GROMACS .gro file of N, CA and C in nm:
model
  453
    1MET      N    1  -1.906  13.577  11.818
    1MET     CA    2  -1.826  13.553  11.718
    1MET      C    3  -1.751  13.649  11.668
    2LEU      N    4  -1.903  13.761  11.641
    2LEU     CA    5  -1.859  13.846  11.561
    2LEU      C    6  -1.788  13.919  11.643
    3ARG      N    7  -1.751  13.936  11.746
    3ARG     CA    8  -1.674  14.085  11.861
    3ARG      C    9  -1.512  14.008  11.859
    4ASN      N   10  -1.550  13.825  11.899
    4ASN     CA   11  -1.351  13.765  11.807
    4ASN      C   12  -1.326  13.776  11.719
    5LEU      N   13  -1.426  13.785  11.623
    5LEU     CA   14  -1.351  13.813  11.473
    5LEU      C   15  -1.331  13.989  11.483
    6LEU      N   16  -1.357  14.039  11.498
    6LEU     CA   17  -1.375  14.210  11.533
    6LEU      C   18  -1.247  14.230  11.619
    7ILE      N   19  -1.235  14.169  11.698
    7ILE     CA   20  -1.131  14.118  11.776
    7ILE      C   21  -0.958  14.127  11.725
    8GLY      N   22  -0.992  14.019  11.581
    8GLY     CA   23  -0.859  13.978  11.552
    8GLY      C   24  -0.826  14.042  11.459
    9PHE      N   25  -0.970  14.087  11.451
    9PHE     CA   26  -0.930  14.233  11.253
    9PHE      C   27  -0.818  14.326  11.397
   10GLY      N   28  -0.880  14.435  11.455
   10GLY     CA   29  -0.793  14.462  11.573
   10GLY      C   30  -0.694  14.436  11.554
   11LEU      N   31  -0.623  14.292  11.644
   11LEU     CA   32  -0.511  14.249  11.652
   11LEU      C   33  -0.413  14.253  11.559
   12VAL      N   34  -0.454  14.222  11.461
   12VAL     CA   35  -0.396  14.270  11.312
   12VAL      C   36  -0.378  14.361  11.287
   13GLU      N   37  -0.490  14.458  11.323
   13GLU     CA   38  -0.453  14.586  11.268
   13GLU      C   39  -0.360  14.682  11.344
   14ILE      N   40  -0.326  14.608  11.479
   14ILE     CA   41  -0.215  14.714  11.591
   14ILE      C   42  -0.063  14.609  11.491
   15VAL      N   43  -0.041  14.473  11.479
   15VAL     CA   44   0.096  14.413  11.432
   15VAL      C   45   0.063  14.456  11.325
   16LYS      N   46   0.019  14.400  11.221
   16LYS     CA   47   0.034  14.438  11.074
   16LYS      C   48  -0.014  14.534  10.989
   17PRO      N   49  -0.031  14.675  11.069
   17PRO     CA   50  -0.175  14.811  10.963
   17PRO      C   51  -0.093  14.768  10.803
   18GLU      N   52   0.006  14.731  10.758
   18GLU     CA   53   0.062  14.785  10.614
   18GLU      C   54  -0.016  14.692  10.506
   19PRO      N   55  -0.058  14.546  10.557
   19PRO     CA   56  -0.093  14.484  10.451
   19PRO      C   57  -0.264  14.534  10.408
   20ILE      N   58  -0.282  14.554  10.566
   20ILE     CA   59  -0.475  14.601  10.486
   20ILE      C   60  -0.519  14.712  10.468
   21ILE      N   61  -0.463  14.823  10.488
   21ILE     CA   62  -0.412  14.910  10.410
   21ILE      C   63  -0.408  14.929  10.240
   22GLY      N   64  -0.258  14.878  10.291
   22GLY     CA   65  -0.312  14.819  10.085
   22GLY      C   66  -0.395  14.750  10.013
   23ALA      N   67  -0.447  14.639  10.087
   23ALA     CA   68  -0.558  14.613  10.010
   23ALA      C   69  -0.695  14.762  10.053
   24CYS      N   70  -0.731  14.807  10.182
   24CYS     CA   71  -0.823  14.920  10.092
   24CYS      C   72  -0.773  15.021   9.997
   25GLU      N   73  -0.561  15.057   9.993
   25GLU     CA   74  -0.564  15.070   9.838
   25GLU      C   75  -0.663  15.015   9.742
   26ARG      N   76  -0.583  14.884   9.728
   26ARG     CA   77  -0.627  14.855   9.611
   26ARG      C   78  -0.738  14.863   9.608
   27ILE      N   79  -0.858  14.822   9.642
   27ILE     CA   80  -0.993  14.841   9.630
   27ILE      C   81  -1.071  14.971   9.658
   28GLY      N   82  -1.003  15.061   9.706
   28GLY     CA   83  -1.055  15.195   9.642
   28GLY      C   84  -1.009  15.324   9.590
   29LEU      N   85  -0.860  15.264   9.550
   29LEU     CA   86  -0.859  15.373   9.406
   29LEU      C   87  -0.795  15.251   9.305
   30ARG      N   88  -0.819  15.413   9.178
   30ARG     CA   89  -0.782  15.321   9.076
   30ARG      C   90  -0.625  15.350   9.054
   31ASN      N   91  -0.546  15.389   9.113
   31ASN     CA   92  -0.455  15.433   9.104
   31ASN      C   93  -0.299  15.391   9.235
   32PRO      N   94  -0.316  15.321   9.306
   32PRO     CA   95  -0.300  15.294   9.424
   32PRO      C   96  -0.159  15.285   9.454
   33SER      N   97  -0.056  15.289   9.324
   33SER     CA   98   0.077  15.279   9.328
   33SER      C   99   0.102  15.436   9.358
   34SER      N  100   0.042  15.525   9.291
   34SER     CA  101   0.087  15.650   9.313
   34SER      C  102   0.089  15.723   9.443
   35THR      N  103   0.013  15.637   9.577
   35THR     CA  104   0.014  15.714   9.709
   35THR      C  105   0.132  15.735   9.758
   36GLN      N  106   0.103  15.817   9.810
   36GLN     CA  107   0.215  15.884   9.936
   36GLN      C  108   0.192  15.897  10.048
   37ARG      N  109   0.191  15.798  10.121
   37ARG     CA  110   0.139  15.781  10.258
   37ARG      C  111   0.245  15.907  10.350
   38ARG      N  112   0.116  15.978  10.445
   38ARG     CA  113   0.273  16.031  10.560
   38ARG      C  114   0.316  15.921  10.638
   39PRO      N  115   0.384  16.003  10.717
   39PRO     CA  116   0.451  15.914  10.862
   39PRO      C  117   0.375  15.835  10.923
   40LEU      N  118   0.261  15.928  10.979
   40LEU     CA  119   0.131  15.855  11.056
   40LEU      C  120   0.073  15.800  11.035
   41ALA      N  121   0.027  15.776  10.937
   41ALA     CA  122  -0.072  15.668  10.833
   41ALA      C  123  -0.057  15.532  10.903
   42LEU      N  124   0.020  15.447  10.954
   42LEU     CA  125   0.037  15.308  11.007
   42LEU      C  126  -0.010  15.379  11.195
   43THR      N  127   0.043  15.431  11.236
   43THR     CA  128  -0.030  15.522  11.344
   43THR      C  129  -0.094  15.518  11.390
   44GLY      N  130  -0.238  15.569  11.306
   44GLY     CA  131  -0.339  15.577  11.234
   44GLY      C  132  -0.393  15.459  11.261
   45ALA      N  133  -0.382  15.380  11.197
   45ALA     CA  134  -0.415  15.255  11.197
   45ALA      C  135  -0.430  15.160  11.334
   46ARG      N  136  -0.311  15.168  11.324
   46ARG     CA  137  -0.293  15.071  11.474
   46ARG      C  138  -0.332  15.148  11.568
   47LEU      N  139  -0.390  15.264  11.615
   47LEU     CA  140  -0.473  15.297  11.690
   47LEU      C  141  -0.657  15.259  11.661
   48GLU      N  142  -0.694  15.297  11.557
   48GLU     CA  143  -0.811  15.216  11.554
   48GLU      C  144  -0.832  15.079  11.604
   49GLY      N  145  -0.682  15.008  11.549
   49GLY     CA  146  -0.708  14.862  11.619
   49GLY      C  147  -0.664  14.843  11.710
   50LEU      N  148  -0.625  14.907  11.761
   50LEU     CA  149  -0.610  14.938  11.965
   50LEU      C  150  -0.728  14.989  12.011
   51VAL      N  151  -0.821  15.082  11.914
   51VAL     CA  152  -0.946  15.075  12.021
   51VAL      C  153  -1.042  14.970  11.995
   52PHE      N  154  -1.037  14.894  11.846
   52PHE     CA  155  -1.137  14.819  11.812
   52PHE      C  156  -1.127  14.663  11.971
   53VAL      N  157  -0.983  14.638  11.954
   53VAL     CA  158  -0.945  14.558  12.069
   53VAL      C  159  -0.970  14.627  12.201
   54TRP      N  160  -0.920  14.770  12.267
   54TRP     CA  161  -0.966  14.766  12.386
   54TRP      C  162  -1.153  14.767  12.394
   55LEU      N  163  -1.215  14.882  12.366
   55LEU     CA  164  -1.348  14.835  12.343
   55LEU      C  165  -1.405  14.723  12.361
   56LEU      N  166  -1.384  14.633  12.309
   56LEU     CA  167  -1.442  14.486  12.272
   56LEU      C  168  -1.425  14.399  12.352
   57VAL      N  169  -1.317  14.402  12.417
   57VAL     CA  170  -1.266  14.351  12.524
   57VAL      C  171  -1.269  14.411  12.674
   58ARG      N  172  -1.322  14.544  12.693
   58ARG     CA  173  -1.313  14.572  12.821
   58ARG      C  174  -1.445  14.642  12.835
   59GLY      N  175  -1.527  14.619  12.753
   59GLY     CA  176  -1.660  14.662  12.772
   59GLY      C  177  -1.714  14.765  12.809
   60ARG      N  178  -1.807  14.779  12.896
   60ARG     CA  179  -1.881  14.909  12.938
   60ARG      C  180  -1.773  14.941  13.068
   61LYS      N  181  -1.633  14.868  13.080
   61LYS     CA  182  -1.487  14.899  13.200
   61LYS      C  183  -1.427  15.023  13.101
   62GLY      N  184  -1.467  15.016  12.976
   62GLY     CA  185  -1.365  15.108  12.881
   62GLY      C  186  -1.406  15.209  12.867
   63SER      N  187  -1.380  15.302  12.820
   63SER     CA  188  -1.347  15.493  12.843
   63SER      C  189  -1.520  15.538  12.700
   64THR      N  190  -1.587  15.577  12.820
   64THR     CA  191  -1.706  15.588  12.769
   64THR      C  192  -1.668  15.771  12.584
   65LEU      N  193  -1.597  15.794  12.677
   65LEU     CA  194  -1.542  15.912  12.492
   65LEU      C  195  -1.487  15.856  12.448
   66VAL      N  196  -1.407  15.739  12.419
   66VAL     CA  197  -1.373  15.657  12.334
   66VAL      C  198  -1.425  15.594  12.251
   67SER      N  199  -1.544  15.575  12.326
   67SER     CA  200  -1.693  15.466  12.235
   67SER      C  201  -1.746  15.559  12.160
   68GLY      N  202  -1.774  15.668  12.254
   68GLY     CA  203  -1.867  15.792  12.213
   68GLY      C  204  -1.795  15.833  12.041
   69LEU      N  205  -1.678  15.859  12.108
   69LEU     CA  206  -1.604  15.925  11.964
   69LEU      C  207  -1.615  15.811  11.868
   70LEU      N  208  -1.567  15.719  11.860
   70LEU     CA  209  -1.637  15.591  11.768
   70LEU      C  210  -1.754  15.621  11.764
   71GLY      N  211  -1.827  15.614  11.825
   71GLY     CA  212  -2.006  15.579  11.772
   71GLY      C  213  -1.994  15.744  11.707
   72LEU      N  214  -1.989  15.831  11.741
   72LEU     CA  215  -1.977  15.952  11.641
   72LEU      C  216  -1.911  15.960  11.504
   73ALA      N  217  -1.801  15.906  11.506
   73ALA     CA  218  -1.719  15.907  11.376
   73ALA      C  219  -1.817  15.785  11.249
   74GLY      N  220  -1.899  15.664  11.321
   74GLY     CA  221  -1.956  15.623  11.223
   74GLY      C  222  -2.061  15.657  11.221
   75LEU      N  223  -2.142  15.711  11.296
   75LEU     CA  224  -2.285  15.769  11.247
   75LEU      C  225  -2.239  15.884  11.110
   76VAL      N  226  -2.117  15.954  11.086
   76VAL     CA  227  -2.092  16.071  11.034
   76VAL      C  228  -2.071  16.030  10.907
   77LEU      N  229  -1.999  15.879  10.910
   77LEU     CA  230  -1.931  15.813  10.816
   77LEU      C  231  -2.070  15.794  10.746
   78VAL      N  232  -2.159  15.711  10.767
   78VAL     CA  233  -2.312  15.660  10.761
   78VAL      C  234  -2.338  15.761  10.636
   79LEU      N  235  -2.407  15.915  10.765
   79LEU     CA  236  -2.465  16.015  10.681
   79LEU      C  237  -2.376  16.119  10.630
   80LEU      N  238  -2.255  16.149  10.605
   80LEU     CA  239  -2.219  16.188  10.525
   80LEU      C  240  -2.031  16.148  10.530
   81PRO      N  241  -2.030  16.066  10.430
   81PRO     CA  242  -1.916  15.977  10.366
   81PRO      C  243  -1.846  16.089  10.315
   82ARG      N  244  -1.860  16.207  10.252
   82ARG     CA  245  -1.784  16.260  10.125
   82ARG      C  246  -1.672  16.333  10.213
   83PRO      N  247  -1.735  16.422  10.299
   83PRO     CA  248  -1.643  16.493  10.408
   83PRO      C  249  -1.528  16.374  10.509
   84MET      N  250  -1.575  16.316  10.550
   84MET     CA  251  -1.460  16.230  10.556
   84MET      C  252  -1.337  16.086  10.505
   85ILE      N  253  -1.409  16.078  10.389
   85ILE     CA  254  -1.296  16.063  10.277
   85ILE      C  255  -1.234  16.157  10.251
   86THR      N  256  -1.279  16.283  10.266
   86THR     CA  257  -1.184  16.401  10.240
   86THR      C  258  -1.093  16.412  10.360
   87LEU      N  259  -1.134  16.416  10.442
   87LEU     CA  260  -1.024  16.470  10.560
   87LEU      C  261  -0.965  16.362  10.566
   88SER      N  262  -0.997  16.233  10.584
   88SER     CA  263  -0.895  16.089  10.568
   88SER      C  264  -0.797  16.096  10.517
   89GLN      N  265  -0.847  16.156  10.341
   89GLN     CA  266  -0.737  16.136  10.301
   89GLN      C  267  -0.621  16.252  10.273
   90HIS      N  268  -0.652  16.370  10.346
   90HIS     CA  269  -0.595  16.433  10.382
   90HIS      C  270  -0.445  16.396  10.523
   91LEU      N  271  -0.547  16.360  10.559
   91LEU     CA  272  -0.445  16.316  10.744
   91LEU      C  273  -0.360  16.178  10.670
   92VAL      N  274  -0.422  16.062  10.573
   92VAL     CA  275  -0.318  15.952  10.535
   92VAL      C  276  -0.242  16.035  10.432
   93TYR      N  277  -0.286  16.092  10.324
   93TYR     CA  278  -0.192  16.081  10.187
   93TYR      C  279  -0.166  16.254  10.216
   94ALA      N  280   0.026  16.241  10.127
   94ALA     CA  281   0.079  16.401  10.058
   94ALA      C  282  -0.002  16.402   9.934
   95ASN      N  283  -0.020  16.331   9.868
   95ASN     CA  284  -0.100  16.415   9.753
   95ASN      C  285  -0.199  16.342   9.694
   96THR      N  286  -0.294  16.398   9.764
   96THR     CA  287  -0.481  16.367   9.819
   96THR      C  288  -0.493  16.429   9.622
   97ASP      N  289  -0.476  16.486   9.551
   97ASP     CA  290  -0.499  16.539   9.452
   97ASP      C  291  -0.524  16.460   9.337
   98ASP      N  292  -0.403  16.419   9.383
   98ASP     CA  293  -0.359  16.242   9.260
   98ASP      C  294  -0.386  16.118   9.238
   99LEU      N  295  -0.491  16.136   9.353
   99LEU     CA  296  -0.565  15.996   9.393
   99LEU      C  297  -0.697  16.004   9.305
  100GLU      N  298  -0.715  15.914   9.241
  100GLU     CA  299  -0.850  15.867   9.190
  100GLU      C  300  -0.944  15.732   9.233
  101LEU      N  301  -1.047  15.777   9.322
  101LEU     CA  302  -1.095  15.687   9.378
  101LEU      C  303  -1.242  15.621   9.301
  102GLN      N  304  -1.206  15.535   9.366
  102GLN     CA  305  -1.338  15.435   9.251
  102GLN      C  306  -1.500  15.456   9.298
  103PRO      N  307  -1.540  15.452   9.243
  103PRO     CA  308  -1.701  15.468   9.278
  103PRO      C  309  -1.746  15.430   9.337
  104TRP      N  310  -1.660  15.298   9.388
  104TRP     CA  311  -1.809  15.237   9.537
  104TRP      C  312  -1.670  15.310   9.679
  105VAL      N  313  -1.641  15.393   9.644
  105VAL     CA  314  -1.533  15.483   9.788
  105VAL      C  315  -1.680  15.537   9.870
  106VAL      N  316  -1.735  15.561   9.830
  106VAL     CA  317  -1.880  15.608   9.884
  106VAL      C  318  -1.925  15.469  10.020
  107PRO      N  319  -1.976  15.399   9.894
  107PRO     CA  320  -2.104  15.309   9.988
  107PRO      C  321  -1.960  15.260  10.092
  108ALA      N  322  -1.843  15.219  10.024
  108ALA     CA  323  -1.742  15.110  10.180
  108ALA      C  324  -1.745  15.297  10.301
  109ALA      N  325  -1.758  15.379  10.266
  109ALA     CA  326  -1.704  15.457  10.362
  109ALA      C  327  -1.840  15.449  10.483
  110ARG      N  328  -1.950  15.427  10.407
  110ARG     CA  329  -2.022  15.405  10.508
  110ARG      C  330  -2.056  15.260  10.593
  111LEU      N  331  -1.990  15.176  10.477
  111LEU     CA  332  -1.995  15.047  10.579
  111LEU      C  333  -1.892  15.042  10.728
  112LEU      N  334  -1.778  15.123  10.640
  112LEU     CA  335  -1.710  15.157  10.792
  112LEU      C  336  -1.769  15.189  10.887
  113GLY      N  337  -1.891  15.290  10.858
  113GLY     CA  338  -1.941  15.358  10.981
  113GLY      C  339  -2.013  15.294  11.019
  114VAL      N  340  -2.082  15.158  10.928
  114VAL     CA  341  -2.179  15.062  11.056
  114VAL      C  342  -2.076  14.998  11.152
  115LEU      N  343  -1.908  14.972  11.060
  115LEU     CA  344  -1.864  14.856  11.125
  115LEU      C  345  -1.860  14.950  11.271
  116TYR      N  346  -1.822  15.089  11.280
  116TYR     CA  347  -1.793  15.159  11.413
  116TYR      C  348  -1.872  15.148  11.465
  117LEU      N  349  -2.019  15.139  11.478
  117LEU     CA  350  -2.125  15.202  11.538
  117LEU      C  351  -2.141  14.975  11.614
  118THR      N  352  -2.097  14.896  11.501
  118THR     CA  353  -2.132  14.819  11.544
  118THR      C  354  -2.062  14.763  11.686
  119VAL      N  355  -1.860  14.831  11.688
  119VAL     CA  356  -1.794  14.803  11.755
  119VAL      C  357  -1.847  14.854  11.890
  120THR      N  358  -1.912  14.971  11.887
  120THR     CA  359  -1.935  15.055  11.951
  120THR      C  360  -2.084  14.976  12.080
  121LEU      N  361  -2.135  14.911  11.981
  121LEU     CA  362  -2.270  14.870  12.021
  121LEU      C  363  -2.257  14.735  12.105
  122LEU      N  364  -2.170  14.686  12.030
  122LEU     CA  365  -2.094  14.548  12.055
  122LEU      C  366  -2.060  14.562  12.239
  123SER      N  367  -1.967  14.706  12.215
  123SER     CA  368  -1.860  14.689  12.361
  123SER      C  369  -1.956  14.778  12.449
  124ARG      N  370  -2.100  14.823  12.442
  124ARG     CA  371  -2.196  14.880  12.521
  124ARG      C  372  -2.314  14.712  12.597
  125SER      N  373  -2.366  14.640  12.441
  125SER     CA  374  -2.460  14.511  12.551
  125SER      C  375  -2.398  14.425  12.608
  126THR      N  376  -2.288  14.370  12.551
  126THR     CA  377  -2.272  14.222  12.593
  126THR      C  378  -2.100  14.243  12.680
  127GLY      N  379  -2.009  14.311  12.706
  127GLY     CA  380  -1.892  14.375  12.764
  127GLY      C  381  -1.906  14.390  12.891
  128GLY      N  382  -2.005  14.450  12.949
  128GLY     CA  383  -2.018  14.540  13.081
  128GLY      C  384  -2.141  14.414  13.160
  129GLU      N  385  -2.173  14.302  13.118
  129GLU     CA  386  -2.277  14.228  13.183
  129GLU      C  387  -2.294  14.211  13.298
  130THR      N  388  -2.359  14.184  13.412
  130THR     CA  389  -2.279  14.117  13.484
  130THR      C  390  -2.360  14.028  13.551
  131THR      N  391  -2.237  13.939  13.687
  131THR     CA  392  -2.266  13.782  13.698
  131THR      C  393  -2.381  13.849  13.827
  132THR      N  394  -2.444  13.723  13.880
  132THR     CA  395  -2.579  13.749  14.025
  132THR      C  396  -2.460  13.783  14.075
  133ASP      N  397  -2.374  13.743  14.105
  133ASP     CA  398  -2.225  13.708  14.205
  133ASP      C  399  -2.213  13.856  14.192
  134GLU      N  400  -2.185  13.933  14.113
  134GLU     CA  401  -2.153  14.054  14.149
  134GLU      C  402  -2.209  14.154  14.153
  135GLU      N  403  -2.352  14.107  14.104
  135GLU     CA  404  -2.498  14.162  14.154
  135GLU      C  405  -2.516  14.182  14.295
  136ASP      N  406  -2.504  14.056  14.339
  136ASP     CA  407  -2.525  14.019  14.492
  136ASP      C  408  -2.438  14.095  14.617
  137ALA      N  409  -2.323  14.074  14.564
  137ALA     CA  410  -2.226  14.127  14.649
  137ALA      C  411  -2.251  14.321  14.690
  138GLY      N  412  -2.267  14.278  14.823
  138GLY     CA  413  -2.309  14.422  14.857
  138GLY      C  414  -2.432  14.487  14.875
  139CYS      N  415  -2.511  14.408  14.793
  139CYS     CA  416  -2.676  14.490  14.838
  139CYS      C  417  -2.782  14.367  14.943
  140GLU      N  418  -2.798  14.489  14.986
  140GLU     CA  419  -2.826  14.417  15.128
  140GLU      C  420  -3.000  14.244  15.125
  141GLU      N  421  -3.003  14.212  15.296
  141GLU     CA  422  -3.044  14.089  15.253
  141GLU      C  423  -3.177  14.041  15.195
  142SER      N  424  -3.329  14.128  15.227
  142SER     CA  425  -3.435  14.137  15.189
  142SER      C  426  -3.398  14.186  14.978
  143THR      N  427  -3.317  14.277  14.971
  143THR     CA  428  -3.301  14.300  14.811
  143THR      C  429  -3.265  14.188  14.778
  144CYS      N  430  -3.165  14.111  14.785
  144CYS     CA  431  -3.130  14.011  14.738
  144CYS      C  432  -3.196  13.903  14.739
  145ARG      N  433  -3.290  13.851  14.839
  145ARG     CA  434  -3.420  13.798  14.778
  145ARG      C  435  -3.484  13.816  14.674
  146LEU      N  436  -3.521  13.966  14.655
  146LEU     CA  437  -3.605  13.971  14.556
  146LEU      C  438  -3.568  13.934  14.446
  147ARG      N  439  -3.442  14.030  14.448
  147ARG     CA  440  -3.333  14.019  14.290
  147ARG      C  441  -3.347  13.919  14.286
  148LEU      N  442  -3.279  13.749  14.374
  148LEU     CA  443  -3.292  13.625  14.295
  148LEU      C  444  -3.420  13.525  14.263
  149ALA      N  445  -3.529  13.617  14.377
  149ALA     CA  446  -3.602  13.523  14.342
  149ALA      C  447  -3.705  13.555  14.195
  150SER      N  448  -3.655  13.681  14.152
  150SER     CA  449  -3.713  13.742  14.021
  150SER      C  450  -3.612  13.675  13.886
  151SER      N  451  -3.517  13.632  13.929
  151SER     CA  452  -3.419  13.614  13.826
  151SER      C  453  -3.487  13.437  13.785
   0.00000   0.00000   0.00000
């Protein structure tokens, strides 16, 4: 169920990133009306949604590079949120000096890191399971009997 919820969130982020970014700004900034977004901010949000959907739908068939990068970003957000907040602000906003962060932005960034790690783990755990039909295809007769007996 969590997988489907995250896929749904990713799809919404791909199709309509503006409301999600606006909600994050209202939650995380004391002065959300003074933001000056860079032109690629919406593209970045869409890319994040695309990565979520792609990894969660494709599972282990997805790119290990992409899942590794998402996992690394999640780990860094959990362990070192402040540099990641600063970096993301510079990527998304042209007026970073004017923005006033709420005190809960650091814990929220850590939660975002946990979300990234969750997507990474979900994409590895259930997305790549093989069925017995897939396992049985191409195995030798004696190996197949052993595999079926142990199931």
